XYZ file of C-alpha atoms in Angstrom:
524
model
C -34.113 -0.526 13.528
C -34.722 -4.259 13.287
C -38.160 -4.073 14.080
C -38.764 -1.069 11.541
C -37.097 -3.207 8.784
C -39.595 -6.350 9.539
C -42.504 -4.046 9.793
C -41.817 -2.767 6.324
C -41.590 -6.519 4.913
C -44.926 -6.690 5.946
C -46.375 -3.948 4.284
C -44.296 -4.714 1.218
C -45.614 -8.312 1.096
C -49.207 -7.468 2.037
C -48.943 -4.630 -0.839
C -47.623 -7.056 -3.307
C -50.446 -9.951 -2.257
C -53.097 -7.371 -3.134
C -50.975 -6.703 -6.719
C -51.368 -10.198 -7.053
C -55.837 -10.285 -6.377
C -55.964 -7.155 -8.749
C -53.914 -7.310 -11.012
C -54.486 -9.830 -13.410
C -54.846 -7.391 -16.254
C -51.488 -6.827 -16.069
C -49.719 -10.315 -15.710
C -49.050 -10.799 -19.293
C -48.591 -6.692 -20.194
C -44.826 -7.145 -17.868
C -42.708 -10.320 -17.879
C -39.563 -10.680 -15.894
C -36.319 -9.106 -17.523
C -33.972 -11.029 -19.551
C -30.800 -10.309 -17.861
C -31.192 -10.732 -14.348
C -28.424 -7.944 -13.690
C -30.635 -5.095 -15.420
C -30.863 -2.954 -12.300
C -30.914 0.270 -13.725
C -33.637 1.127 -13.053
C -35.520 -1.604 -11.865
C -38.102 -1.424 -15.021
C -36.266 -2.296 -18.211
C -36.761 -1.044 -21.369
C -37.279 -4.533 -22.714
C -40.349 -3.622 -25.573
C -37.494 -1.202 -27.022
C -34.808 -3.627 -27.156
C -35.487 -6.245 -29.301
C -34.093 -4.850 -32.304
C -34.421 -7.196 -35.126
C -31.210 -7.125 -37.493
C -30.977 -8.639 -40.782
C -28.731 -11.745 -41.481
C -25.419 -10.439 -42.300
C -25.893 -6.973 -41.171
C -23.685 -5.049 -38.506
C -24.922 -2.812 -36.288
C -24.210 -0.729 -33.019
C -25.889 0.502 -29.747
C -24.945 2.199 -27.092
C -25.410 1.426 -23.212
C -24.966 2.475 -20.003
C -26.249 5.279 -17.454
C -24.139 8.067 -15.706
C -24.767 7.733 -12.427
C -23.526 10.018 -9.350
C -24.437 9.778 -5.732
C -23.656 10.991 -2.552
C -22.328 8.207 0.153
C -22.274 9.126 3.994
C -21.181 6.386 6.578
C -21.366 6.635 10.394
C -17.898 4.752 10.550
C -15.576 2.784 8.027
C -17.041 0.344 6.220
C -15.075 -2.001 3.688
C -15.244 -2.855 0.106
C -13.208 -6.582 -0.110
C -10.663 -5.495 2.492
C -10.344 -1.711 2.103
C -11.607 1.228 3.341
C -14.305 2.462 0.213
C -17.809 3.835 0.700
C -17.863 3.058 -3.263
C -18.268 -0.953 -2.797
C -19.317 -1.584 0.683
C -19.515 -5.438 1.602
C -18.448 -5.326 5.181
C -18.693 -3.225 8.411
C -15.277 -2.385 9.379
C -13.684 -3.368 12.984
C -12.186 -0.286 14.927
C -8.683 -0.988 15.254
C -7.961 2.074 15.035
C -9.260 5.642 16.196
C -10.457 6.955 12.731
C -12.132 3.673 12.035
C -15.213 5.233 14.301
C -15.368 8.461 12.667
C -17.700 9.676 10.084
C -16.862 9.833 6.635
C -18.494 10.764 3.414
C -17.937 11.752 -0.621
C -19.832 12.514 -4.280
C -19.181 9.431 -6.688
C -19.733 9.199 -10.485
C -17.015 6.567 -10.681
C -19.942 3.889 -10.895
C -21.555 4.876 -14.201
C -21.270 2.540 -16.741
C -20.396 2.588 -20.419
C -21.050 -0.331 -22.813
C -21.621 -1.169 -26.486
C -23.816 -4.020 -28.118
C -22.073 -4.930 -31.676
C -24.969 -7.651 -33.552
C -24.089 -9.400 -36.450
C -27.369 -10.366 -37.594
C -29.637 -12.397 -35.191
C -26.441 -14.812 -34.769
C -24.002 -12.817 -33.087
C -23.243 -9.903 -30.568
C -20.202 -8.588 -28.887
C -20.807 -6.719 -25.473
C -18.314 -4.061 -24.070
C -19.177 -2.754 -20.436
C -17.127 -0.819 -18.109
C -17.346 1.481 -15.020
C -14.668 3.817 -13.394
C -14.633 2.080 -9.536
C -11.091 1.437 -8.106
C -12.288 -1.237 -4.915
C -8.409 -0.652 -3.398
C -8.917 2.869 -2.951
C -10.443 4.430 0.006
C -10.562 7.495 -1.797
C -11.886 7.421 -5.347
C -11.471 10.393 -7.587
C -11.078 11.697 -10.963
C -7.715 9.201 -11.738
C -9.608 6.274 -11.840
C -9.603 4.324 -14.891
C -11.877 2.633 -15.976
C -12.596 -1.192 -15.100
C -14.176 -3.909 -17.025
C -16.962 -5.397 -16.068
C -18.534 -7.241 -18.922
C -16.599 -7.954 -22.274
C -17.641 -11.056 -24.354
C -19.254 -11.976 -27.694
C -22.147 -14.604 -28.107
C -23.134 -16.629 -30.926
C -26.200 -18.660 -31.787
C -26.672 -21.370 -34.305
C -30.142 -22.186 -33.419
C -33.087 -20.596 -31.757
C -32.273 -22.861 -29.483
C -28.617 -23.377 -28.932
C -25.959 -20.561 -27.895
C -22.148 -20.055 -27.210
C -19.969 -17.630 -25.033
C -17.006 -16.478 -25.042
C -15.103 -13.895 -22.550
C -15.876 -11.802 -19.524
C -19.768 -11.777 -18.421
C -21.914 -12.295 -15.521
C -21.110 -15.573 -13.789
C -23.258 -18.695 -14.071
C -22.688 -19.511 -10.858
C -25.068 -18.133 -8.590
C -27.015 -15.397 -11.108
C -29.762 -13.801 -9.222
C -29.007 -10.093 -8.086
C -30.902 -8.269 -5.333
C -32.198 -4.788 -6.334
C -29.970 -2.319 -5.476
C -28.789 1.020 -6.370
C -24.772 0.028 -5.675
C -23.855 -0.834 -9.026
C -20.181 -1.368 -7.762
C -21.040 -4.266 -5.279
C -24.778 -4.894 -4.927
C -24.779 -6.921 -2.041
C -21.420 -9.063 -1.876
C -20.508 -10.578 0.807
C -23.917 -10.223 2.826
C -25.904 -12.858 0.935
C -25.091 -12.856 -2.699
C -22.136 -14.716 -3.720
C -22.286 -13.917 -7.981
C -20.636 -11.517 -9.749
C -17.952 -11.703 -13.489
C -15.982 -14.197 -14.593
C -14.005 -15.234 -17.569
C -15.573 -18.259 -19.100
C -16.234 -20.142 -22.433
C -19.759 -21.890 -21.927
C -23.090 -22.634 -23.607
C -26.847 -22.722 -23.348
C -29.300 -24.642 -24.411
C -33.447 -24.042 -24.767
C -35.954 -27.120 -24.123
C -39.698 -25.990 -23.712
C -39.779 -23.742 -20.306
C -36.106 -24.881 -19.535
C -32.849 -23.524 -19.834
C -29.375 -25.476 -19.484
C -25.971 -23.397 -19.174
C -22.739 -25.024 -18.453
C -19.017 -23.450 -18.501
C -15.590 -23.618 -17.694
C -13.858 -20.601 -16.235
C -11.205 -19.398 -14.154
C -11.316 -19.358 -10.364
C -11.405 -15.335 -10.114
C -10.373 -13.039 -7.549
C -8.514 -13.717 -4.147
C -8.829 -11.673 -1.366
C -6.757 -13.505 1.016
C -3.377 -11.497 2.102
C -1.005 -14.163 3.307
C -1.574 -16.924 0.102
C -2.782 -16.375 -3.294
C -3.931 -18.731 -5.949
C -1.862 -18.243 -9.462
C -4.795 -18.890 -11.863
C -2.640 -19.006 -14.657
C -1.152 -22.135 -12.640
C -4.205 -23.398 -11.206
C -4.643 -25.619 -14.500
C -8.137 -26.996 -13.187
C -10.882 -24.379 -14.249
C -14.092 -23.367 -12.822
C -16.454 -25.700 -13.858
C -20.470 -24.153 -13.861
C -23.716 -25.653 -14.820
C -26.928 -23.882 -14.440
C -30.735 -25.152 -14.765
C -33.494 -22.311 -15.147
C -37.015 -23.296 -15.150
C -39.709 -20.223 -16.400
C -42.853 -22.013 -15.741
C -44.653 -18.696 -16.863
C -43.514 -15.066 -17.922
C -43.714 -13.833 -14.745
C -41.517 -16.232 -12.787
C -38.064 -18.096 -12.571
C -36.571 -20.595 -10.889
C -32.867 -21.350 -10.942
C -29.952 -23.226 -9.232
C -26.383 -24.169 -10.196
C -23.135 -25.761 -9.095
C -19.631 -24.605 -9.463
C -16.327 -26.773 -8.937
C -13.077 -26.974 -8.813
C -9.597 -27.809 -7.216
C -7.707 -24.960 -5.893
C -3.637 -25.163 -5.575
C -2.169 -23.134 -3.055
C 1.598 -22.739 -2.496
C 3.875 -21.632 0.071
C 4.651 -17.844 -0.856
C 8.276 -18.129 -0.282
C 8.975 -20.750 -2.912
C 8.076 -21.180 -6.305
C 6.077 -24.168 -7.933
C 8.066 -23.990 -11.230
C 10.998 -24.761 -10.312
C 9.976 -27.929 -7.783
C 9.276 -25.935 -5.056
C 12.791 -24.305 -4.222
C 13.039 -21.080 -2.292
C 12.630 -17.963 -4.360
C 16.038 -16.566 -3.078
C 17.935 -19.478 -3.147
C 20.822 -20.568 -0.871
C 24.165 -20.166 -2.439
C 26.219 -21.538 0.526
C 26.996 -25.330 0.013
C 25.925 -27.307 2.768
C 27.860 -30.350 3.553
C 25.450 -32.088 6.010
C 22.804 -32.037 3.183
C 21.263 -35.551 2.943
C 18.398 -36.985 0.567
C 16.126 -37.566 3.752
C 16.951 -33.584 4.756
C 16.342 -32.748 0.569
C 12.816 -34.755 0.646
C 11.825 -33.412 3.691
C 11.979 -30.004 2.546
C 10.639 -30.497 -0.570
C 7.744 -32.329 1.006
C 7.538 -28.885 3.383
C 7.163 -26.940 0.096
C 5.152 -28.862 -1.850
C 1.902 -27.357 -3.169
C -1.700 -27.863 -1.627
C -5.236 -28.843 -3.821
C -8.114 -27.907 -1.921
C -11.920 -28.557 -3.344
C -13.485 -25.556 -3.632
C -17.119 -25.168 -4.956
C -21.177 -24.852 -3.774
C -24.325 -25.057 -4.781
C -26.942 -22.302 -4.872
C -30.792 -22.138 -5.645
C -32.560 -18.930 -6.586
C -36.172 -17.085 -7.593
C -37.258 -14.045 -9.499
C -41.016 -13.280 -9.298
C -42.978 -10.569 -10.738
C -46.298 -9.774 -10.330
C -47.934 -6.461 -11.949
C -46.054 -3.899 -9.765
C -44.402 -6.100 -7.655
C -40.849 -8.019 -8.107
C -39.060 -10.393 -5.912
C -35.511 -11.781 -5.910
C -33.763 -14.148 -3.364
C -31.185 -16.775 -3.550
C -29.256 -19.455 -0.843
C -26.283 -20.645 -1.375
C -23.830 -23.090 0.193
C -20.070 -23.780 -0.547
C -16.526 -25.133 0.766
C -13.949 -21.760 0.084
C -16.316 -19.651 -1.902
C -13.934 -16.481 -1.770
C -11.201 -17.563 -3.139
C -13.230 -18.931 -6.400
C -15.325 -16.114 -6.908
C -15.158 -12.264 -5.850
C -17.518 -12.294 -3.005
C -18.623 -14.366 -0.024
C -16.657 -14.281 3.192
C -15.062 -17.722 3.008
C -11.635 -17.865 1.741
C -9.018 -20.934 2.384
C -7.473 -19.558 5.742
C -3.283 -20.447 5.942
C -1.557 -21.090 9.016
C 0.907 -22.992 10.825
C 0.613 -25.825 13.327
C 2.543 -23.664 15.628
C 0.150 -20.599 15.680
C -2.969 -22.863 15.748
C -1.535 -24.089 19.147
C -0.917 -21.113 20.160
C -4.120 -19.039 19.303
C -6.024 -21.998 20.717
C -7.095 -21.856 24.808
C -4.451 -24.123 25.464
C -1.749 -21.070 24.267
C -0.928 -19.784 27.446
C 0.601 -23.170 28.107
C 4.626 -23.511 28.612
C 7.370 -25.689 29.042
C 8.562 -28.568 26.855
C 5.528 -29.539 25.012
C 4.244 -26.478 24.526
C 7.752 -25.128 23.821
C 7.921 -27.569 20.869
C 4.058 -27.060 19.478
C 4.545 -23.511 19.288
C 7.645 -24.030 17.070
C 6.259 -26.122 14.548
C 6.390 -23.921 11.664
C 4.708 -26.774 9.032
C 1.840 -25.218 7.260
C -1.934 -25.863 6.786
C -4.284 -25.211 4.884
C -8.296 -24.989 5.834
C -11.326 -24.591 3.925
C -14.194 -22.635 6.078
C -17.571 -23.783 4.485
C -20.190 -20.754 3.911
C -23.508 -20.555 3.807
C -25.739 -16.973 2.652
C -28.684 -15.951 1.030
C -30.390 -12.613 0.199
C -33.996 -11.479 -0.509
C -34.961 -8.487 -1.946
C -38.723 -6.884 -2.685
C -39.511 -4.236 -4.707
C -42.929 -1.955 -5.837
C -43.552 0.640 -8.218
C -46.470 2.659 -6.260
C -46.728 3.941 -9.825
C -44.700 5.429 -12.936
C -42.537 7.895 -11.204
C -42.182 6.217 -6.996
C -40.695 2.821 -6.494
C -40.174 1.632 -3.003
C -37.758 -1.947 -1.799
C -35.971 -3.422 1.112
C -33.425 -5.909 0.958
C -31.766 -8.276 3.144
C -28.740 -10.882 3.371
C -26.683 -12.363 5.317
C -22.897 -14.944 5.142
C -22.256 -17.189 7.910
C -18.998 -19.653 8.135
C -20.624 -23.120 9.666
C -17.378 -24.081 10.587
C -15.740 -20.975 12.470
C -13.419 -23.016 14.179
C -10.439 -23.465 11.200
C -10.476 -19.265 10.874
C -8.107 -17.510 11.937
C -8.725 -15.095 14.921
C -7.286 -11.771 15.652
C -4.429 -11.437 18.408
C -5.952 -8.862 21.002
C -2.380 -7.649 21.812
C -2.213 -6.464 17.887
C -5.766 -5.082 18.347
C -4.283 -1.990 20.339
C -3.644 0.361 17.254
C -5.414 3.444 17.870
C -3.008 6.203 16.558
C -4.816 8.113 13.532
C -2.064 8.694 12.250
C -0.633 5.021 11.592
C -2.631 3.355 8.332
C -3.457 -0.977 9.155
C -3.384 -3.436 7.002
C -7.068 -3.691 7.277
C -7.500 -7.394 5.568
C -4.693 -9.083 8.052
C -6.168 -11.319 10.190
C -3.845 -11.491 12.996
C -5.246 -8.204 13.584
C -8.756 -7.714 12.005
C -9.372 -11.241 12.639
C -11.055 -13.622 9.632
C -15.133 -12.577 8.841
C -17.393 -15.113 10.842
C -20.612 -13.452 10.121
C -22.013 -10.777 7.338
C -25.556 -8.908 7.649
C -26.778 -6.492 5.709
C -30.376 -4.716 5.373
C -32.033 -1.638 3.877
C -34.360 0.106 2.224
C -34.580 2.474 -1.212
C -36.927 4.651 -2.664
C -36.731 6.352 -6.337
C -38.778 8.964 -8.054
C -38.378 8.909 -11.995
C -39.418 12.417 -13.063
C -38.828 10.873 -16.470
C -38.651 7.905 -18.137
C -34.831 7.502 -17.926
C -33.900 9.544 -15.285
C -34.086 8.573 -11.601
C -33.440 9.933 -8.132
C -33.142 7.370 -5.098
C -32.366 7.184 -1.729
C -31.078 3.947 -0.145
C -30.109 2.969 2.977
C -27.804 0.035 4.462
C -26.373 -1.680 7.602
C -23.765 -3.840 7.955
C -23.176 -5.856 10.957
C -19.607 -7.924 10.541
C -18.947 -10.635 13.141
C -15.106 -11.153 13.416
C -13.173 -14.082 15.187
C -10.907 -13.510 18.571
C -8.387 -15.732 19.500
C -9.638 -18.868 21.732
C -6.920 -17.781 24.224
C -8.409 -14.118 25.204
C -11.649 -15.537 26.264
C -12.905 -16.448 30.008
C -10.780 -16.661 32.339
C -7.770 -18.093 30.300
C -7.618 -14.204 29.297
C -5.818 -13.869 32.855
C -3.127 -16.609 32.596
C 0.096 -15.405 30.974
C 2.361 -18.784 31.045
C 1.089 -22.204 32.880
C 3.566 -25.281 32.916
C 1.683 -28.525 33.824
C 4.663 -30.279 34.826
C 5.884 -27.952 37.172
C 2.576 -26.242 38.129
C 3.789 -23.049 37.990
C 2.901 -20.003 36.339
C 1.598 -16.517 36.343
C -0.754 -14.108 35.668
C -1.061 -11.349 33.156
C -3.697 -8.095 33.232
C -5.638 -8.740 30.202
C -6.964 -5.117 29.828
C -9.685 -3.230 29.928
C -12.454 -4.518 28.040
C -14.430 -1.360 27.358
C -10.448 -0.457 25.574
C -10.998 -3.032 23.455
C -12.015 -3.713 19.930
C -14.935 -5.515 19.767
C -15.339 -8.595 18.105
C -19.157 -7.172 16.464
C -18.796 -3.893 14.396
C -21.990 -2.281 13.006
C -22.394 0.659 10.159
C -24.986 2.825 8.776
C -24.777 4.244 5.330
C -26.602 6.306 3.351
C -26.870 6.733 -0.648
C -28.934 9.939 -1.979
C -28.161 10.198 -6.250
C -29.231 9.842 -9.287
C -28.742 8.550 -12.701
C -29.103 8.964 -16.194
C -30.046 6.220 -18.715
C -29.205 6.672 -22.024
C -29.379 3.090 -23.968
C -29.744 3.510 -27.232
């Protein structure tokens, strides 16, 4: 399969060089789109959108596509933690014995429904929504709707415009072609998605300048969340786009900010005191004892933030995307990436380490050293993306990304003893990584193909695999997997049968999954 999918970047590429030798006719008839996020379909209808409005006047237009397709997977995939062939961004480890059995369904849920409200040439609210619920394995005809764009811009100059509300982040803002509209390709490679922001931009010649403040998104992480509406340092974004011609973009940005993390059994406004507090007095309560337990509860800042550099290029037929990207905790300040903050205790870092099968005094007392810490994995992805309309009605792409921690060491690794869950019938926490074991490495790759019978209605078929790299614990590996208990003092010890290996869950998990649908486009 891997040497099919490099095969096919070869034809694509040589296809699009020879676009680029005979074509030249066409290099100023098709520029690159406007919003980087138009995916549907893949040739906008930018000469019928730029609908000039007179100063003062008000007026309306509809957007959005109905979209159904059918999804088949080999085995469960995952869609930011659960099970959902919607919004795959992950290949799901088998913990269990369903996890390796096929599943399938028909989806409208990701059509989308949006309005465009001008106010002359110096203003426009945007409304966008689709009907995908990413926490449910099943998606059917209760879901509500979900908001995916919902902001108003304003422009006092050619040059100069404002923001306000929910819209495509400007962190990270080049999407890969793709016909999931739910997740494109999160978590394998591209790192953007929404965010709530206040920001501006600003036009010089063939550059662009954005900048914002926002807030720090979604968290995916089960055993710590971040209260944004406590996290009183914002996102802070600033973006550079250079369009040396119409055909071609270059962009990169930077994102900050300072996350603060809390112990989930206290409660940061009230000085960190327990949630339930303790109504017994206690006598033997001293200011060293009340400091030190304070200082035990005390919130956390971590820096979170990254950089990323990115490219759209289109050449008569032929269009290219791709982006890198590098940050410090990129999950838990946007909606994507593998990279969260990972939470533990000194005690369980000792003891998932290989030195856990240790006992005795030491040991006794490292284990039992319930103080927590915090660690920031650091992340590093990138996707690229090619696409080419053989002509009006057949369009043919492959894409490819991949998320890698560079410093896989502070994760958290899954306990094989916990990884022995097979009963069907028994539903796991899949995100908990004392079982599933924290995300080292993401790939993803595929191909699509559409035929457009008319202008705004397509048919597609796309294909993906996801390849998910999970951590173990340091302790199950080599031949420390056969020590139970070893005191160095004493010397003694003893063994323990660490299992059959072909019984357990490996640490690599691969998917297949197919998409066959279509859409309708009906923008006014």
């Amino acid at each position: 399969m891997k040497h099919l999918f490099l095969g096919l970047i070869c034809v694509v590429c040589s296809i699009g060089y020879r676009s680029t030798l005979n074509a030249e006719t066409n290099f100023k008839e098709e520029s690159i789109p406007k919003d980087g996020t138009s995916l549907y379909p893949s040739k906008t209808f930018e000469k019928n959108q730029d609908h000039q409005t007179a100063p003062g006047e008000l007026k309306f237009r509809l957007t959005g596509m109905l979209k159904t397709d059918f999804a088949y997977a080999n085995q469960s995939v995952l869609s930011f933690g659960f099970d959902n062939l919607i919004g795959p961004t992950v290949a799901k480890r088998q913990i269990q014995a369903r996890d390796a059995e096929p599943r399938a369904g028909i989806f409208p849920t990701s059509s989308l429904l949006g309005a465009e409200i001008s106010y002359g040439p110096k203003a426009k609210a945007i409304f966008e929504a689709d009907f995908v619920d990413v926490t449910k394995s099943s998606v059917g005809a209760e879901t509500k709707p979900r908001v995916r764009q919902m902001y108003f811009q304003y422009n006092p100059t050619t040059q100069f415009q404002i923001f306000l509300g929910r819209t495509w982040d400007l962190f990270a803002g080049v999407f890969p072609q793709s016909y999931n509209a739910s997740a494109f390709m999160s978590a394998s490679g591209n790192i953007g998605w929404q965010r709530e922001q206040i920001g501006l931009w600003y036009k010089l010649g063939d550059f662009k300048f954005g900048s914002a403040i926002g807030t720090t998104g979604f968290h995916n992480d089960p055993n710590v969340k971040t209260n944004i509406e406590r996290n009183t340092m914002p996102t802070i974004a600033v973006r550079l786009d250079w369009t040396p011609s119409t055909n071609l973009l270059f962009t990169t940005s930077a994102i900050g900010t300072k996350l603060k993390v809390s112990d989930p059994n206290t409660d940061s406004s009230r000085d960190g005191l327990p949630l339930h507090a303790d109504q017994s007095l206690n006598q033997l309560q001293t200011n060293q004892l009340t400091f030190s337990q304070k200082n035990k509860n005390q919130r956390s800042t971590l820096d979170s933030g990254g950089i990323s550099f990115g490219f759209v290029w289109k050449q008569g037929n032929f269009e290219s995307r791709g982006e890198i990207s590098y940050g410090t905790n990129l999950t838990s300040i946007t909606s994507s990436g593998i990279a969260p903050f990972q939470t533990t205790t000194y005690g369980e870092e000792f003891t998932d380490s290989k030195f856990g099968f240790l006992s005795g005094g030491y040991a006794t007392d490292a284990k039992a050293n319930s103080k927590k810490k915090f660690e920031s994995p650091k992340e590093v992805t990138g996707f690229l993306s090619l696409n080419y309309d053989f002509s009006k009605e057949f369009g043919f792409g492959i894409h490819g990304g991949i998320s890698k921690i560079t410093n896989p060491e502070v994760l958290v690794g899954a306990d094989h003893n916990l990884l022995s869950i097979s009963r069907s019938d028994q539903f796991q926490w899949t995100s908990n990584p004392k079982v599933m074991g924290a995300i080292k490495e993401n790939l993803n790759y595929g191909f699509r193909m559409n035929y457009d019978p008319e202008d705004r209605i397509r048919f597609f078929l796309q294909t993906d695999v996801f390849r998910t790299y999970y951590k173990d614990v340091e302790r199950y590996q080599g031949i420390s997997s056969h020590i139970g208990s070893y005191d160095p003092i004493l010397q003694t010890g003893e063994w323990r049968e660490p299992g059959n290996k072909s019984e357990r869950s490996s640490a690599v998990t691969e998917s297949m999954m197919i998409r066959l649908g279509g859409l309708f486009r009906f923008d006014a």
